[in-house]
Short mmCIF file of N, CA, C and O in Angstrom, two decimals:
data_model
loop_
_atom_site.label_atom_id
_atom_site.label_comp_id
_atom_site.label_asym_id
_atom_site.label_seq_id
_atom_site.Cartn_x
_atom_site.Cartn_y
_atom_site.Cartn_z
N ILE E 1 92.60 100.67 86.43
CA ILE E 1 93.96 101.02 86.82
C ILE E 1 94.59 102.15 85.51
O ILE E 1 94.64 101.44 84.26
N ASN E 2 94.73 103.12 85.77
CA ASN E 2 95.43 104.12 84.67
C ASN E 2 96.77 103.71 84.53
O ASN E 2 97.65 103.62 85.51
N GLY E 3 97.25 103.63 82.95
CA GLY E 3 98.63 103.03 82.86
C GLY E 3 99.58 104.33 82.27
O GLY E 3 99.93 103.80 81.29
N ASN E 4 99.37 105.45 82.53
CA ASN E 4 100.22 106.52 81.85
C ASN E 4 101.52 107.02 82.77
O ASN E 4 101.96 108.13 82.98
N TYR E 5 101.94 105.69 82.92
CA TYR E 5 103.23 105.82 83.92
C TYR E 5 104.21 105.09 83.43
O TYR E 5 104.17 103.91 82.91
N ILE E 6 105.53 105.05 83.63
CA ILE E 6 106.57 104.08 83.29
C ILE E 6 107.12 103.67 84.81
O ILE E 6 107.31 104.54 85.62
N ASP E 7 107.04 102.40 85.32
CA ASP E 7 107.27 101.75 86.30
C ASP E 7 107.51 100.42 86.11
O ASP E 7 106.88 99.38 85.80
N ARG E 8 108.88 100.05 86.32
CA ARG E 8 109.54 98.45 86.05
C ARG E 8 109.09 97.47 86.73
O ARG E 8 109.10 96.28 86.74
N LYS E 9 108.61 98.26 87.98
CA LYS E 9 108.20 96.89 88.99
C LYS E 9 106.66 97.06 89.33
O LYS E 9 106.15 96.47 90.22
N CYS E 10 105.90 97.75 88.36
CA CYS E 10 104.60 97.43 88.40
C CYS E 10 104.05 96.13 87.89
O CYS E 10 104.34 95.77 86.65
N PRO E 11 103.22 95.46 88.50
CA PRO E 11 102.59 94.32 87.76
C PRO E 11 101.51 94.47 86.73
O PRO E 11 101.40 93.42 86.03
N PHE E 12 100.99 95.55 86.51
CA PHE E 12 100.25 95.96 85.85
C PHE E 12 100.55 96.57 84.12
O PHE E 12 100.13 96.21 83.11
N THR E 13 101.97 97.21 84.46
CA THR E 13 102.38 97.69 83.01
C THR E 13 103.74 97.36 82.59
O THR E 13 104.27 97.53 81.52
N SER E 14 104.34 96.22 83.66
CA SER E 14 105.52 95.63 83.38
C SER E 14 105.73 94.20 83.11
O SER E 14 104.41 93.60 83.46
N ASN E 15 106.70 93.45 83.45
CA ASN E 15 106.55 91.95 83.17
C ASN E 15 106.93 91.27 84.55
O ASN E 15 107.69 90.42 84.44
N VAL E 16 106.48 92.08 85.65
CA VAL E 16 106.95 91.43 86.82
C VAL E 16 105.22 90.56 87.21
O VAL E 16 104.12 91.09 87.14
N SER E 17 105.68 89.40 87.48
CA SER E 17 104.39 88.37 87.68
C SER E 17 104.19 88.22 89.11
O SER E 17 105.09 88.38 89.95
N ILE E 18 102.88 88.06 89.46
CA ILE E 18 102.51 87.71 90.54
C ILE E 18 102.20 86.28 90.75
O ILE E 18 101.46 85.54 90.14
N ARG E 19 102.79 85.59 91.52
CA ARG E 19 102.95 84.43 92.28
C ARG E 19 103.03 84.14 93.71
O ARG E 19 103.96 84.66 94.11
N GLY E 20 102.53 82.85 94.12
CA GLY E 20 102.60 82.69 95.21
C GLY E 20 101.79 83.31 96.29
O GLY E 20 100.48 82.76 95.96
N ARG E 21 101.92 83.92 97.35
CA ARG E 21 100.98 84.23 98.46
C ARG E 21 100.28 85.41 97.92
O ARG E 21 100.83 86.42 97.46
N ILE E 22 99.03 85.72 98.34
CA ILE E 22 98.43 86.86 98.26
C ILE E 22 97.78 87.27 99.85
O ILE E 22 97.44 86.32 100.35
N ILE E 23 98.12 88.30 100.19
CA ILE E 23 98.00 88.68 101.65
C ILE E 23 97.11 89.93 101.48
O ILE E 23 97.35 91.00 101.17
N LYS E 24 96.45 90.06 102.74
CA LYS E 24 95.64 91.15 103.25
C LYS E 24 96.33 91.88 104.54
O LYS E 24 96.61 91.14 105.33
N GLY E 25 96.64 93.40 104.70
CA GLY E 25 96.85 93.74 106.08
C GLY E 25 96.61 95.60 106.17
O GLY E 25 95.78 95.90 104.92
N ILE E 26 97.18 96.11 106.97
CA ILE E 26 97.16 97.26 107.15
C ILE E 26 98.04 98.29 106.90
O ILE E 26 99.14 97.87 107.54
N CYS E 27 98.11 98.93 106.18
CA CYS E 27 99.21 99.82 105.69
C CYS E 27 99.28 100.90 107.10
O CYS E 27 98.55 101.31 107.55
N ILE E 28 100.63 100.72 107.32
CA ILE E 28 101.25 101.49 108.83
C ILE E 28 101.97 102.63 108.39
O ILE E 28 102.59 103.53 109.08
N ALA E 29 102.80 102.51 107.13
CA ALA E 29 103.79 103.66 106.82
C ALA E 29 103.82 103.71 105.08
O ALA E 29 103.41 102.80 104.44
N THR E 30 103.55 105.16 104.85
CA THR E 30 103.82 105.24 103.22
C THR E 30 105.06 106.42 103.32
O THR E 30 105.06 107.20 102.35
N LYS E 31 106.19 106.21 103.70
CA LYS E 31 107.00 107.17 103.84
C LYS E 31 108.35 107.10 102.84
O LYS E 31 108.83 108.04 102.63
N MET E 32 108.24 105.75 102.69
CA MET E 32 109.29 105.48 101.52
C MET E 32 108.75 105.89 100.25
O MET E 32 107.35 105.95 99.72
N LYS E 33 109.40 106.38 98.83
CA LYS E 33 108.96 106.47 97.58
C LYS E 33 108.42 105.22 96.99
O LYS E 33 109.34 104.11 96.94
N ASN E 34 107.23 105.26 96.42
CA ASN E 34 106.95 103.68 95.86
C ASN E 34 106.82 102.65 96.67
O ASN E 34 106.71 101.28 96.13
N THR E 35 106.88 102.46 97.97
CA THR E 35 106.82 101.54 99.06
C THR E 35 106.24 101.82 99.91
O THR E 35 106.29 102.75 100.94
N ILE E 36 105.11 101.07 100.29
CA ILE E 36 104.42 101.01 101.85
C ILE E 36 105.01 100.09 102.48
O ILE E 36 105.31 98.95 102.30
N VAL E 37 104.51 99.73 103.89
CA VAL E 37 104.68 99.10 104.89
C VAL E 37 103.45 98.56 105.38
O VAL E 37 102.66 99.20 105.78
N ILE E 38 103.24 97.04 105.25
CA ILE E 38 102.00 96.58 105.71
C ILE E 38 102.24 95.88 107.04
O ILE E 38 103.24 95.20 107.40
N ARG E 39 100.93 95.67 107.74
CA ARG E 39 101.18 94.96 109.14
C ARG E 39 100.18 94.09 109.17
O ARG E 39 99.24 94.31 109.00
N ARG E 40 100.50 92.88 109.60
CA ARG E 40 99.69 91.65 109.59
C ARG E 40 99.45 91.15 111.16
O ARG E 40 100.69 90.75 111.75
N ASP E 41 98.36 91.29 111.47
CA ASP E 41 98.23 90.64 112.96
C ASP E 41 97.60 89.24 112.96
O ASP E 41 96.76 88.88 112.10
N TYR E 42 98.13 88.56 113.86
CA TYR E 42 97.39 87.01 114.00
C TYR E 42 97.76 86.53 115.36
O TYR E 42 98.63 87.24 116.23
N LEU E 43 97.16 85.22 115.72
CA LEU E 43 97.19 84.82 116.93
C LEU E 43 97.89 83.63 116.82
O LEU E 43 97.67 82.80 115.77
N HIS E 44 98.63 83.41 117.93
CA HIS E 44 99.72 82.19 118.20
C HIS E 44 99.40 81.38 119.10
O HIS E 44 99.17 81.82 120.41
N TYR E 45 99.21 80.08 118.90
CA TYR E 45 98.80 79.33 120.04
C TYR E 45 99.73 78.78 120.83
O TYR E 45 100.73 78.21 120.30
N VAL E 46 99.83 79.07 122.27
CA VAL E 46 100.97 78.47 123.20
C VAL E 46 100.04 77.35 123.88
O VAL E 46 99.25 77.36 124.85
N LYS E 47 100.84 76.26 123.56
CA LYS E 47 100.19 74.76 124.22
C LYS E 47 100.28 74.75 125.55
O LYS E 47 99.12 74.05 126.16
N LYS E 48 101.33 75.14 126.28
CA LYS E 48 101.30 74.92 127.61
C LYS E 48 100.29 75.78 128.38
O LYS E 48 99.58 75.12 129.58
N TYR E 49 99.76 77.04 127.94
CA TYR E 49 99.00 77.50 128.63
C TYR E 49 97.42 77.54 128.14
O TYR E 49 96.78 77.98 128.44
N LEU E 50 97.23 76.82 126.85
CA LEU E 50 96.03 76.71 126.34
C LEU E 50 95.42 78.15 126.01
O LEU E 50 94.10 78.35 125.91
N ARG E 51 96.13 78.85 125.51
CA ARG E 51 96.00 79.94 124.89
C ARG E 51 96.19 80.81 123.72
O ARG E 51 97.44 80.13 123.65
N PHE E 52 96.06 81.74 123.29
CA PHE E 52 96.46 82.67 122.46
C PHE E 52 97.33 83.79 122.43
O PHE E 52 96.99 84.25 123.55
N GLU E 53 98.32 83.99 121.97
CA GLU E 53 98.86 85.26 121.97
C GLU E 53 98.74 86.11 120.80
O GLU E 53 98.71 85.62 119.45
N LYS E 54 98.92 87.34 120.98
CA LYS E 54 99.12 88.01 119.80
C LYS E 54 100.06 88.39 119.14
O LYS E 54 101.09 88.60 120.19
N ARG E 55 100.33 88.54 117.96
CA ARG E 55 101.67 88.54 117.18
C ARG E 55 101.48 89.56 115.78
O ARG E 55 100.00 89.65 115.62
N HIS E 56 102.74 90.00 115.34
CA HIS E 56 102.48 90.64 114.07
C HIS E 56 103.64 90.65 113.15
O HIS E 56 104.79 90.47 113.87
N THR E 57 103.46 90.98 112.16
CA THR E 57 104.86 90.71 111.28
C THR E 57 104.41 92.40 110.30
O THR E 57 103.41 92.80 109.69
N THR E 58 105.39 92.80 109.89
CA THR E 58 105.57 93.92 108.88
C THR E 58 106.11 93.47 107.74
O THR E 58 107.10 92.83 107.49
N VAL E 59 105.51 93.89 106.25
CA VAL E 59 105.66 93.32 105.17
C VAL E 59 106.02 94.64 104.44
O VAL E 59 104.93 95.33 103.96
N PRO E 60 107.19 94.82 103.84
CA PRO E 60 106.98 96.05 102.69
C PRO E 60 106.64 95.85 101.43
O PRO E 60 106.95 94.58 100.97
N ALA E 61 106.26 96.61 100.95
CA ALA E 61 105.51 96.27 99.39
C ALA E 61 105.63 97.44 98.59
O ALA E 61 105.27 98.48 98.86
N HIS E 62 105.93 97.13 97.06
CA HIS E 62 106.01 98.10 96.00
C HIS E 62 104.65 98.85 95.93
O HIS E 62 103.67 97.79 95.64
N CYS E 63 104.41 99.92 95.66
CA CYS E 63 103.26 100.81 95.51
C CYS E 63 103.46 101.52 94.05
O CYS E 63 103.92 102.24 94.21
N ALA E 64 102.68 100.85 93.21
CA ALA E 64 102.83 101.51 91.97
C ALA E 64 102.05 102.67 91.84
O ALA E 64 101.36 103.16 92.77
N PRO E 65 102.71 103.84 90.96
CA PRO E 65 102.35 105.29 90.76
C PRO E 65 100.49 105.00 90.57
O PRO E 65 99.98 106.22 90.82
N CYS E 66 100.09 104.14 89.95
CA CYS E 66 98.50 104.18 89.82
C CYS E 66 97.91 104.23 91.40
O CYS E 66 96.71 104.74 91.49
N PHE E 67 98.30 103.70 92.33
CA PHE E 67 97.92 103.65 93.79
C PHE E 67 98.14 105.07 94.42
O PHE E 67 98.96 104.73 95.62
N THR E 68 98.05 106.16 93.94
CA THR E 68 98.17 107.50 94.55
C THR E 68 97.56 107.87 95.96
O THR E 68 97.96 108.74 96.70
N HIS E 69 96.37 107.11 96.01
CA HIS E 69 95.45 107.45 97.19
C HIS E 69 95.68 106.52 98.60
O HIS E 69 94.86 106.67 99.21
N VAL E 70 96.71 105.96 98.73
CA VAL E 70 97.09 104.83 99.88
C VAL E 70 97.41 105.78 100.90
O VAL E 70 98.41 106.61 101.00
N LYS E 71 96.64 105.68 102.32
CA LYS E 71 96.92 106.26 103.24
C LYS E 71 97.07 105.12 104.38
O LYS E 71 96.87 104.23 104.38
N VAL E 72 97.86 105.77 105.46
CA VAL E 72 97.94 105.02 106.78
C VAL E 72 96.49 104.64 107.06
O VAL E 72 95.78 105.38 107.19
N GLY E 73 96.30 103.27 107.45
CA GLY E 73 95.14 102.82 108.08
C GLY E 73 94.12 102.18 106.86
O GLY E 73 93.38 101.34 107.25
N ASP E 74 94.49 102.14 105.64
CA ASP E 74 94.00 101.38 104.46
C ASP E 74 94.13 99.95 104.50
O ASP E 74 95.13 99.51 104.87
N ILE E 75 93.15 99.06 104.16
CA ILE E 75 93.34 97.77 104.20
C ILE E 75 93.86 97.55 102.78
O ILE E 75 93.13 98.05 101.49
N VAL E 76 95.06 96.81 102.43
CA VAL E 76 95.71 96.53 101.33
C VAL E 76 95.93 95.23 100.81
O VAL E 76 96.04 94.18 101.77
N THR E 77 95.47 94.68 99.84
CA THR E 77 95.92 93.31 99.21
C THR E 77 97.19 93.44 98.42
O THR E 77 97.37 94.22 97.74
N ILE E 78 98.09 92.59 98.88
CA ILE E 78 99.54 92.41 98.24
C ILE E 78 99.37 91.18 97.66
O ILE E 78 99.13 90.15 98.05
N GLY E 79 100.42 90.75 96.58
CA GLY E 79 100.69 89.72 96.02
C GLY E 79 102.22 89.30 95.73
O GLY E 79 103.13 90.38 95.91
N GLN E 80 102.70 88.21 96.21
CA GLN E 80 103.97 88.01 96.11
C GLN E 80 104.58 88.02 94.69
O GLN E 80 104.01 87.51 93.80
N CYS E 81 105.70 88.43 94.38
CA CYS E 81 106.54 88.37 93.40
C CYS E 81 108.19 88.18 93.48
O CYS E 81 108.33 87.81 94.34
N ARG E 82 108.85 88.48 92.33
CA ARG E 82 110.13 88.22 92.33
C ARG E 82 110.70 89.37 93.24
O ARG E 82 110.08 90.47 93.59
N PRO E 83 111.85 89.27 93.91
CA PRO E 83 112.54 90.31 94.76
C PRO E 83 112.78 91.32 94.06
O PRO E 83 113.26 91.31 93.01
N LEU E 84 112.34 92.53 94.39
CA LEU E 84 112.15 93.80 93.85
C LEU E 84 113.27 94.71 94.36
O LEU E 84 113.83 95.51 93.41
N SER E 85 113.74 94.51 95.47
CA SER E 85 115.07 95.21 96.24
C SER E 85 115.27 94.20 97.65
O SER E 85 115.09 93.19 97.40
N LYS E 86 116.26 94.91 98.14
CA LYS E 86 116.55 94.10 99.26
C LYS E 86 116.06 93.35 100.19
O LYS E 86 115.80 92.50 100.61
N THR E 87 114.62 94.30 100.41
CA THR E 87 113.52 93.80 101.30
C THR E 87 112.20 93.54 100.71
O THR E 87 111.29 93.00 101.34
N VAL E 88 111.65 93.97 99.48
CA VAL E 88 110.68 94.08 99.07
C VAL E 88 110.39 92.77 98.07
O VAL E 88 111.15 92.88 97.22
N ARG E 89 109.47 92.26 98.59
CA ARG E 89 108.82 90.95 97.51
C ARG E 89 107.51 91.06 97.32
O ARG E 89 106.96 89.79 96.80
N PHE E 90 106.77 91.86 97.50
CA PHE E 90 105.32 91.90 97.20
C PHE E 90 105.26 93.29 96.68
O PHE E 90 105.88 94.08 96.52
N ASN E 91 103.88 93.09 95.73
CA ASN E 91 103.28 93.92 95.05
C ASN E 91 102.01 94.37 95.56
O ASN E 91 101.16 93.63 95.52
N VAL E 92 101.44 95.94 95.35
CA VAL E 92 100.11 96.09 95.84
C VAL E 92 99.13 95.80 94.68
O VAL E 92 99.51 96.22 93.70
N LEU E 93 98.22 95.20 95.05
CA LEU E 93 96.96 94.96 94.09
C LEU E 93 95.65 95.45 93.92
O LEU E 93 95.09 95.77 93.18
N LYS E 94 95.29 95.88 95.41
CA LYS E 94 94.16 96.50 95.82
C LYS E 94 94.18 97.35 96.89
O LYS E 94 95.11 96.91 97.93
N VAL E 95 93.46 98.52 97.15
CA VAL E 95 93.40 99.23 98.39
C VAL E 95 92.10 99.51 98.57
O VAL E 95 91.20 99.87 97.64
N GLU E 96 91.53 99.16 99.81
CA GLU E 96 90.31 99.71 100.35
C GLU E 96 90.29 100.61 101.31
O GLU E 96 91.28 100.64 102.13
N PRO E 97 89.85 101.90 100.88
CA PRO E 97 89.99 102.95 101.85
C PRO E 97 89.68 102.66 103.39
O PRO E 97 88.71 101.94 103.47
N PHE E 98 90.16 103.46 104.10
CA PHE E 98 89.67 103.52 105.65
C PHE E 98 88.72 104.11 105.78
O PHE E 98 88.47 105.31 105.16
N LYS E 99 87.61 103.52 106.53
CA LYS E 99 86.16 104.08 106.68
C LYS E 99 86.50 105.07 108.02
O LYS E 99 86.74 104.62 109.19
#
């Protein structure tokens, strides 16, 4: 990871520590500056019908300038940190390009 930038919210070059959850998801939006939106799909069991239903959540995450190659569809690993803004509580740790 190249550190030729200044970013107060970057876990690699500033004092933002990663603690708590480590999550994997698919990037669905890169429209914000230094922030991406991750979608997590999961199954929820409904006891009455003895079946699973599909659900999803979206998680906004801070994307440091070292991850300039993030595109929609990439698999992203994010880690929990302190609140960085009103909605952002996660930081991008790793990006696996979409094949």
